[in-house]
Coordinates of C-alpha atoms and ligand atoms in Angstrom, one line a residue:
M1 CA -0.2 -0.4 -0.4
P2 CA 1.6 3.3 -1.0
R3 CA 1.9 5.9 1.7
Y4 CA 1.9 9.6 0.9
R5 CA 4.2 11.8 2.9
Y6 CA 2.1 15.3 3.9
P7 CA 3.2 17.9 3.3
S8 CA 5.8 17.1 0.5
I9 CA 8.6 18.8 1.8
P10 CA 10.1 17.9 5.1
E11 CA 8.2 19.0 7.7
S12 CA 11.4 19.5 10.0
E13 CA 11.7 22.6 7.9
V14 CA 8.0 23.7 7.8
T15 CA 6.5 22.6 11.6
P16 CA 6.6 24.4 14.2
K17 CA 9.2 22.8 16.7
R18 CA 6.7 21.7 18.9
L19 CA 4.5 19.9 16.6
F20 CA 7.6 18.7 15.1
E21 CA 8.5 17.2 18.3
K22 CA 4.4 15.8 19.4
R23 CA 4.8 14.1 15.7
R24 CA 8.1 12.7 17.0
R25 CA 6.8 11.4 20.1
F26 CA 3.9 10.2 18.7
L27 CA 6.6 7.4 16.4
R28 CA 8.2 6.9 19.2
Q29 CA 5.2 5.2 21.1
G30 CA 3.9 3.6 17.7
V31 CA 7.7 1.5 18.3
A32 CA 7.4 1.1 21.4
L33 CA 3.7 -0.3 21.4
G34 CA 5.1 -2.1 18.7
A35 CA 2.1 -1.1 16.3
A36 CA 4.4 0.1 14.0
S37 CA 6.1 -1.2 10.4
I38 CA 8.6 -0.3 8.6
L39 CA 7.7 0.4 5.1
P40 CA 9.5 0.2 2.8
S41 CA 10.6 4.3 2.6
G42 CA 11.5 4.0 6.0
L43 CA 8.5 6.0 7.9
L44 CA 7.4 4.2 10.9
M45 CA 3.3 4.9 10.9
P46 CA 1.0 7.4 9.0
T47 CA 0.9 10.5 9.7
K48 CA -1.8 12.2 11.3
A49 CA -2.1 13.8 8.2
E50 CA -2.4 10.2 6.5
A51 CA -4.8 8.9 9.4
W52 CA -7.3 11.4 8.6
A53 CA -7.4 10.7 4.9
D54 CA -8.1 6.7 6.2
E55 CA -10.5 8.0 8.3
F56 CA -12.1 10.2 5.5
K57 CA -10.9 8.2 2.6
I58 CA -9.3 10.5 0.9
Q59 CA -6.4 10.9 -1.3
L60 CA -4.0 13.3 -0.4
K61 CA -1.7 13.5 -3.1
E62 CA 2.0 13.3 -2.8
N63 CA 2.2 16.4 -5.1
M64 CA 0.1 18.7 -2.8
T65 CA 1.0 22.3 -3.1
R66 CA 2.1 24.2 0.3
K67 CA 2.3 28.0 -0.3
D68 CA 4.1 30.3 2.2
F69 CA 1.7 33.5 1.9
A70 CA 3.2 34.8 4.8
G71 CA 6.6 35.8 3.4
D72 CA 8.4 33.7 5.8
E73 CA 7.2 35.4 9.2
G74 CA 7.2 32.1 11.1
I75 CA 4.3 29.9 11.5
T76 CA 2.5 30.6 15.5
D77 CA 3.3 28.0 18.0
Y78 CA 0.4 25.1 17.5
G79 CA 0.0 25.5 21.2
D80 CA -1.4 28.9 20.9
A81 CA -3.1 28.9 17.6
T82 CA -5.2 26.3 19.4
S83 CA -5.6 27.7 22.8
Y84 CA -6.1 31.2 22.4
N85 CA -9.4 31.6 20.1
N86 CA -12.2 33.5 19.3
F87 CA -15.7 31.0 19.5
Y88 CA -18.5 32.7 21.2
E89 CA -20.1 29.6 20.8
F90 CA -17.9 28.3 23.6
G91 CA -17.9 31.4 25.6
T92 CA -16.3 35.1 25.0
R93 CA -12.3 34.2 27.1
K94 CA -9.9 33.2 24.7
S95 CA -9.6 29.6 26.8
D96 CA -12.7 28.4 27.3
P97 CA -12.9 27.2 23.4
E98 CA -9.8 25.0 24.1
V99 CA -12.0 23.8 27.4
Y100 CA -15.3 23.1 25.8
A101 CA -15.1 23.0 22.1
H102 CA -14.8 19.0 22.7
K103 CA -18.7 19.1 23.0
L104 CA -18.7 20.6 19.0
P105 CA -20.8 17.3 17.6
T106 CA -18.8 17.3 14.8
D107 CA -19.9 13.9 12.8
P108 CA -21.9 13.5 11.4
W109 CA -21.4 17.1 9.5
S110 CA -23.2 18.3 6.3
V111 CA -23.9 22.3 4.8
R112 CA -26.7 22.8 3.3
V113 CA -26.0 24.9 0.0
E114 CA -29.7 27.2 -0.9
G115 CA -30.6 30.6 -2.2
E116 CA -29.7 31.6 -5.6
F117 CA -27.5 28.5 -6.1
N118 CA -28.7 26.2 -9.7
L119 CA -27.6 23.0 -7.7
T120 CA -28.7 23.2 -3.7
G121 CA -29.1 20.6 -1.1
D122 CA -27.1 18.8 1.8
I123 CA -24.0 18.0 1.0
A124 CA -22.1 15.4 3.3
F125 CA -18.7 16.8 4.7
E126 CA -17.2 13.6 2.9
D127 CA -18.5 14.6 0.0
I128 CA -16.9 17.7 0.0
L129 CA -13.6 16.4 1.1
Q130 CA -13.6 14.2 -2.0
R131 CA -14.7 16.4 -4.5
Y132 CA -12.2 19.5 -4.2
S133 CA -8.6 18.8 -4.2
L134 CA -6.9 20.1 -0.8
E135 CA -3.9 22.2 -0.4
E136 CA -2.0 23.8 2.2
R137 CA -1.8 27.7 2.6
I138 CA 0.2 29.9 5.2
Y139 CA -1.9 33.2 5.6
R140 CA -1.9 35.9 8.2
L141 CA -4.6 36.2 10.3
R142 CA -5.7 39.1 12.1
C143 CA -8.2 40.0 14.5
V144 CA -10.2 43.2 15.1
E145 CA -8.4 43.1 18.3
A146 CA -5.0 43.7 17.2
W147 CA -3.3 40.5 17.9
S148 CA -2.4 38.2 15.1
M149 CA -0.8 34.9 14.1
V150 CA 0.5 33.5 11.0
I151 CA -1.4 29.9 10.7
P152 CA -0.7 26.7 7.9
W153 CA -4.2 26.1 6.4
I154 CA -5.4 23.0 5.0
G155 CA -8.6 23.7 2.5
F156 CA -9.3 24.7 -1.0
P157 CA -10.4 27.6 -2.7
L158 CA -14.2 28.2 -1.7
R159 CA -14.5 29.4 -5.7
E160 CA -14.2 25.7 -6.2
L161 CA -17.3 25.1 -4.5
I162 CA -19.3 28.0 -5.8
K163 CA -18.4 27.3 -9.4
H164 CA -19.9 23.2 -8.6
H165 CA -23.1 24.5 -7.2
D166 CA -23.4 26.9 -10.2
P167 CA -24.7 30.6 -9.2
T168 CA -27.9 32.1 -10.6
S169 CA -27.5 35.4 -12.3
K170 CA -28.8 36.7 -9.0
A171 CA -26.5 36.1 -7.0
K172 CA -24.3 38.9 -5.5
Y173 CA -23.5 37.7 -2.1
I174 CA -22.0 34.6 -0.3
E175 CA -23.8 34.8 3.1
F176 CA -23.0 31.8 5.8
E177 CA -24.3 30.3 8.7
A178 CA -22.6 28.3 11.8
I179 CA -23.6 25.7 13.8
H180 CA -26.6 26.8 16.3
D181 CA -27.2 24.2 19.0
P182 CA -27.6 25.8 22.3
E183 CA -27.8 22.6 24.0
K184 CA -24.4 21.8 23.6
L185 CA -22.4 24.8 22.9
R186 CA -22.7 27.0 26.5
G187 CA -22.2 30.5 24.6
Q188 CA -25.4 30.1 22.7
Q189 CA -27.3 30.5 25.9
R190 CA -26.2 33.7 25.8
S191 CA -27.4 36.5 23.6
I192 CA -23.8 37.4 23.3
I193 CA -24.5 38.5 19.3
E194 CA -27.8 36.7 17.7
W195 CA -27.5 33.2 16.9
P196 CA -26.4 31.5 15.1
Y197 CA -23.3 33.6 14.0
R198 CA -23.8 34.6 10.1
E199 CA -20.9 36.1 7.7
A200 CA -21.2 37.3 4.3
L201 CA -19.0 38.5 1.6
R202 CA -19.5 40.1 -1.9
M203 CA -19.6 37.4 -4.9
D204 CA -16.5 38.9 -6.1
E205 CA -14.7 38.7 -2.5
A206 CA -16.2 35.3 -2.2
M207 CA -14.9 34.1 -6.0
H208 CA -11.3 35.5 -5.0
P209 CA -8.5 32.9 -5.3
L210 CA -7.1 33.9 -1.6
T211 CA -10.8 32.7 0.0
M212 CA -10.4 29.4 1.3
I213 CA -12.5 26.7 2.7
A214 CA -10.0 25.2 5.3
V215 CA -10.6 21.9 6.9
G216 CA -7.6 21.4 8.5
M217 CA -4.3 23.3 9.8
Y218 CA -0.6 22.4 10.6
G219 CA -1.4 19.3 8.6
E220 CA -3.8 17.9 10.5
K221 CA -7.7 18.1 10.5
M222 CA -9.4 20.8 11.9
P223 CA -9.4 21.7 16.1
N224 CA -12.5 21.8 17.3
Q225 CA -11.8 25.1 18.9
N226 CA -10.3 26.5 15.1
G227 CA -14.0 25.9 13.8
A228 CA -13.9 22.2 12.5
P229 CA -15.1 20.3 10.4
M230 CA -14.9 23.4 8.1
R231 CA -14.7 27.6 8.6
L232 CA -14.5 30.1 5.9
V233 CA -10.4 31.9 5.8
V234 CA -10.5 35.2 4.2
P235 CA -6.6 35.8 4.8
W236 CA -6.9 40.0 4.1
K237 CA -10.3 41.1 6.3
Y238 CA -10.5 40.9 10.2
G239 CA -10.7 37.2 11.7
F240 CA -14.5 37.8 12.6
K241 CA -15.0 37.0 8.6
S242 CA -13.7 33.9 8.7
I243 CA -16.8 32.1 10.4
K244 CA -15.9 29.0 11.6
S245 CA -18.0 25.5 11.8
V246 CA -20.3 26.3 9.2
T247 CA -23.2 24.8 8.2
V248 CA -25.1 26.7 5.6
I249 CA -23.6 28.7 2.6
R250 CA -26.5 30.8 0.9
A251 CA -26.1 32.8 -2.4
L252 CA -28.1 36.0 -2.3
E253 CA -29.4 39.0 -4.5
Q254 CA -29.3 41.3 -1.6
K255 CA -26.7 42.2 0.9
P256 CA -27.6 40.5 4.1
K257 CA -26.7 41.9 7.6
T258 CA -24.0 40.1 9.2
S259 CA -23.9 39.1 12.9
W260 CA -21.5 41.9 13.8
E261 CA -22.5 44.1 11.8
E262 CA -26.3 44.3 13.4
Q263 CA -24.9 43.9 16.8
N264 CA -22.5 47.4 16.4
P265 CA -22.3 48.7 12.7
E266 CA -19.6 51.5 13.8
E267 CA -17.1 49.0 15.1
Y268 CA -17.7 45.8 12.9
G269 CA -18.6 46.9 9.2
F270 CA -19.2 44.6 6.7
F271 CA -16.6 44.8 4.9
A272 CA -13.9 44.9 7.6
N273 CA -10.8 44.5 5.7
V274 CA -7.1 44.8 7.7
N275 CA -6.4 48.5 7.4
P276 CA -4.0 50.3 9.8
N277 CA -5.5 54.1 8.5
V278 CA -8.7 52.7 9.6
D279 CA -9.1 52.9 13.4
H280 CA -11.5 50.8 15.4
P281 CA -13.9 53.6 17.2
R282 CA -12.0 52.4 20.6
W283 CA -8.5 51.5 19.5
S284 CA -6.4 52.0 16.6
Q285 CA -5.5 49.6 14.4
A286 CA -2.0 50.6 13.1
R287 CA -0.3 47.9 15.0
E288 CA -0.7 44.4 16.7
R289 CA 0.7 41.9 18.8
R290 CA 1.5 38.8 16.8
I291 CA 0.8 35.8 19.2
G292 CA 4.2 34.3 20.2
E293 CA 6.1 37.2 19.4
P294 CA 7.8 40.2 21.9
G295 CA 6.2 43.8 21.1
R296 CA 4.6 44.6 18.5
R297 CA 4.6 44.8 14.6
E298 CA 2.8 47.4 11.7
T299 CA -0.5 46.2 10.1
L300 CA -0.1 46.0 6.8
M301 CA -3.3 47.6 4.1
F302 CA -5.3 44.4 3.7
N303 CA -2.8 42.4 6.0
G304 CA -0.1 42.3 3.3
Y305 CA -2.7 41.2 0.5
A306 CA -3.3 44.5 -1.0
E307 CA -1.7 43.9 -4.6
E308 CA -3.8 40.9 -4.6
V309 CA -6.9 42.6 -3.5
A310 CA -6.6 46.4 -3.5
H311 CA -8.3 46.4 -7.1
L312 CA -11.9 44.6 -5.2
Y313 CA -12.4 48.3 -3.5
E314 CA -11.1 50.5 -5.9
G315 CA -13.1 53.7 -6.0
M316 CA -14.5 52.8 -2.8
D317 CA -13.8 55.2 0.5
L318 CA -12.6 52.4 2.6
Q319 CA -13.4 55.0 6.0
R320 CA -17.0 55.1 5.5
H321 CA -16.7 51.2 3.8
H322 CA -15.1 49.7 6.6
Ligands
MTE1 N1 -18.8 31.0 14.4 C1 -17.6 31.5 15.2 N2 -16.8 31.9 13.5 C2 -16.0 32.6 14.3 C3 -15.7 33.4 15.6 C4 -16.8 32.8 16.6 O1 -17.0 33.5 17.7 N3 -18.0 31.9 15.9 N4 -14.8 34.2 16.3 C5 -14.0 34.9 14.7 C6 -12.9 35.9 15.6 S1 -13.6 37.4 15.7 C7 -12.0 35.4 15.4 S2 -10.1 36.1 14.9 C8 -11.6 33.9 14.2 C9 -10.3 33.4 15.4 O2 -9.8 32.0 14.2 P1 -9.0 31.4 15.7 O3 -9.5 30.9 16.4 O4 -8.7 29.7 14.4 O5 -7.7 31.9 15.3 O6 -12.5 33.1 14.0 C10 -13.5 34.0 13.9 N5 -14.6 32.9 13.8
MO2 MO1 -11.5 38.3 15.6

């Protein structure tokens, strides 16, 4: 049986140290338990990604691409990326998602594709994994609260899913809804925002090649606290646009109201493009705290993706359409 390595370049070069050591421990334990057989390639145990691929019966391609869209800034520690989170369905403290997200019911999971698409229906998560080819992309993630991380996501461009479902000529926006299950999600027993969490993009933003649906990170399937089993990632916008645990994808003719915009339009605009020149009403957005680094970094226009996305907003007043 062929065993593929994922990612295809040596992971010691690209994986944060802690994760790499975790993997080595995992390998050693495998040896100690006698569970490993020595494969011709010299690999001892399937990597987590391989185990994950087996679970979902997906083909991980040897040539799966890994692209660094964060200019070599250094990947955030896996431990930080999975313990310092915003996922208000589990509470508003940064530590709540890690503590409570084991209650997220992710299996079975399906996504309802509806509205202005010619092909609508409930799609099982397994089918989504089979249908689109996965790739790895390293993106900056900048929260509106002025902290940031660099995360290696695994996923596929949202545009592939939109094209597959064939939007009608009326489709101008894509709206997303997250899981709604107040019995299991303790945060939904309080009205922090109006549940379920809703987000949306203009069609050209949704179709932009940088916009992705992520199903994993750091070579593993998506941890619950980061939005398992699938979430949106829009790297040039504040993190709140990147909705986690998506259950509905809807094409619309009219611009919908998103949860945060509804809650406070002055503080959380519809576009929410990262912009060091437009301050949040309560703080400056000129700098940011990179998790795991001392001091502060300058925030980059469109989070460093201006070359790719600035044309989408040509002629728009970015102070007003913040
Ligand atoms: N469903 C849902 N998605 C969400 C949130 C949330 O509370 N619920 N928080 C958002 C915010 S404010 C940020 S900064 C990012 C954080 O993603 P991370 O925890 O994976 O870093 O998720 C976004 N997606
Ligand atoms: Mo955020």
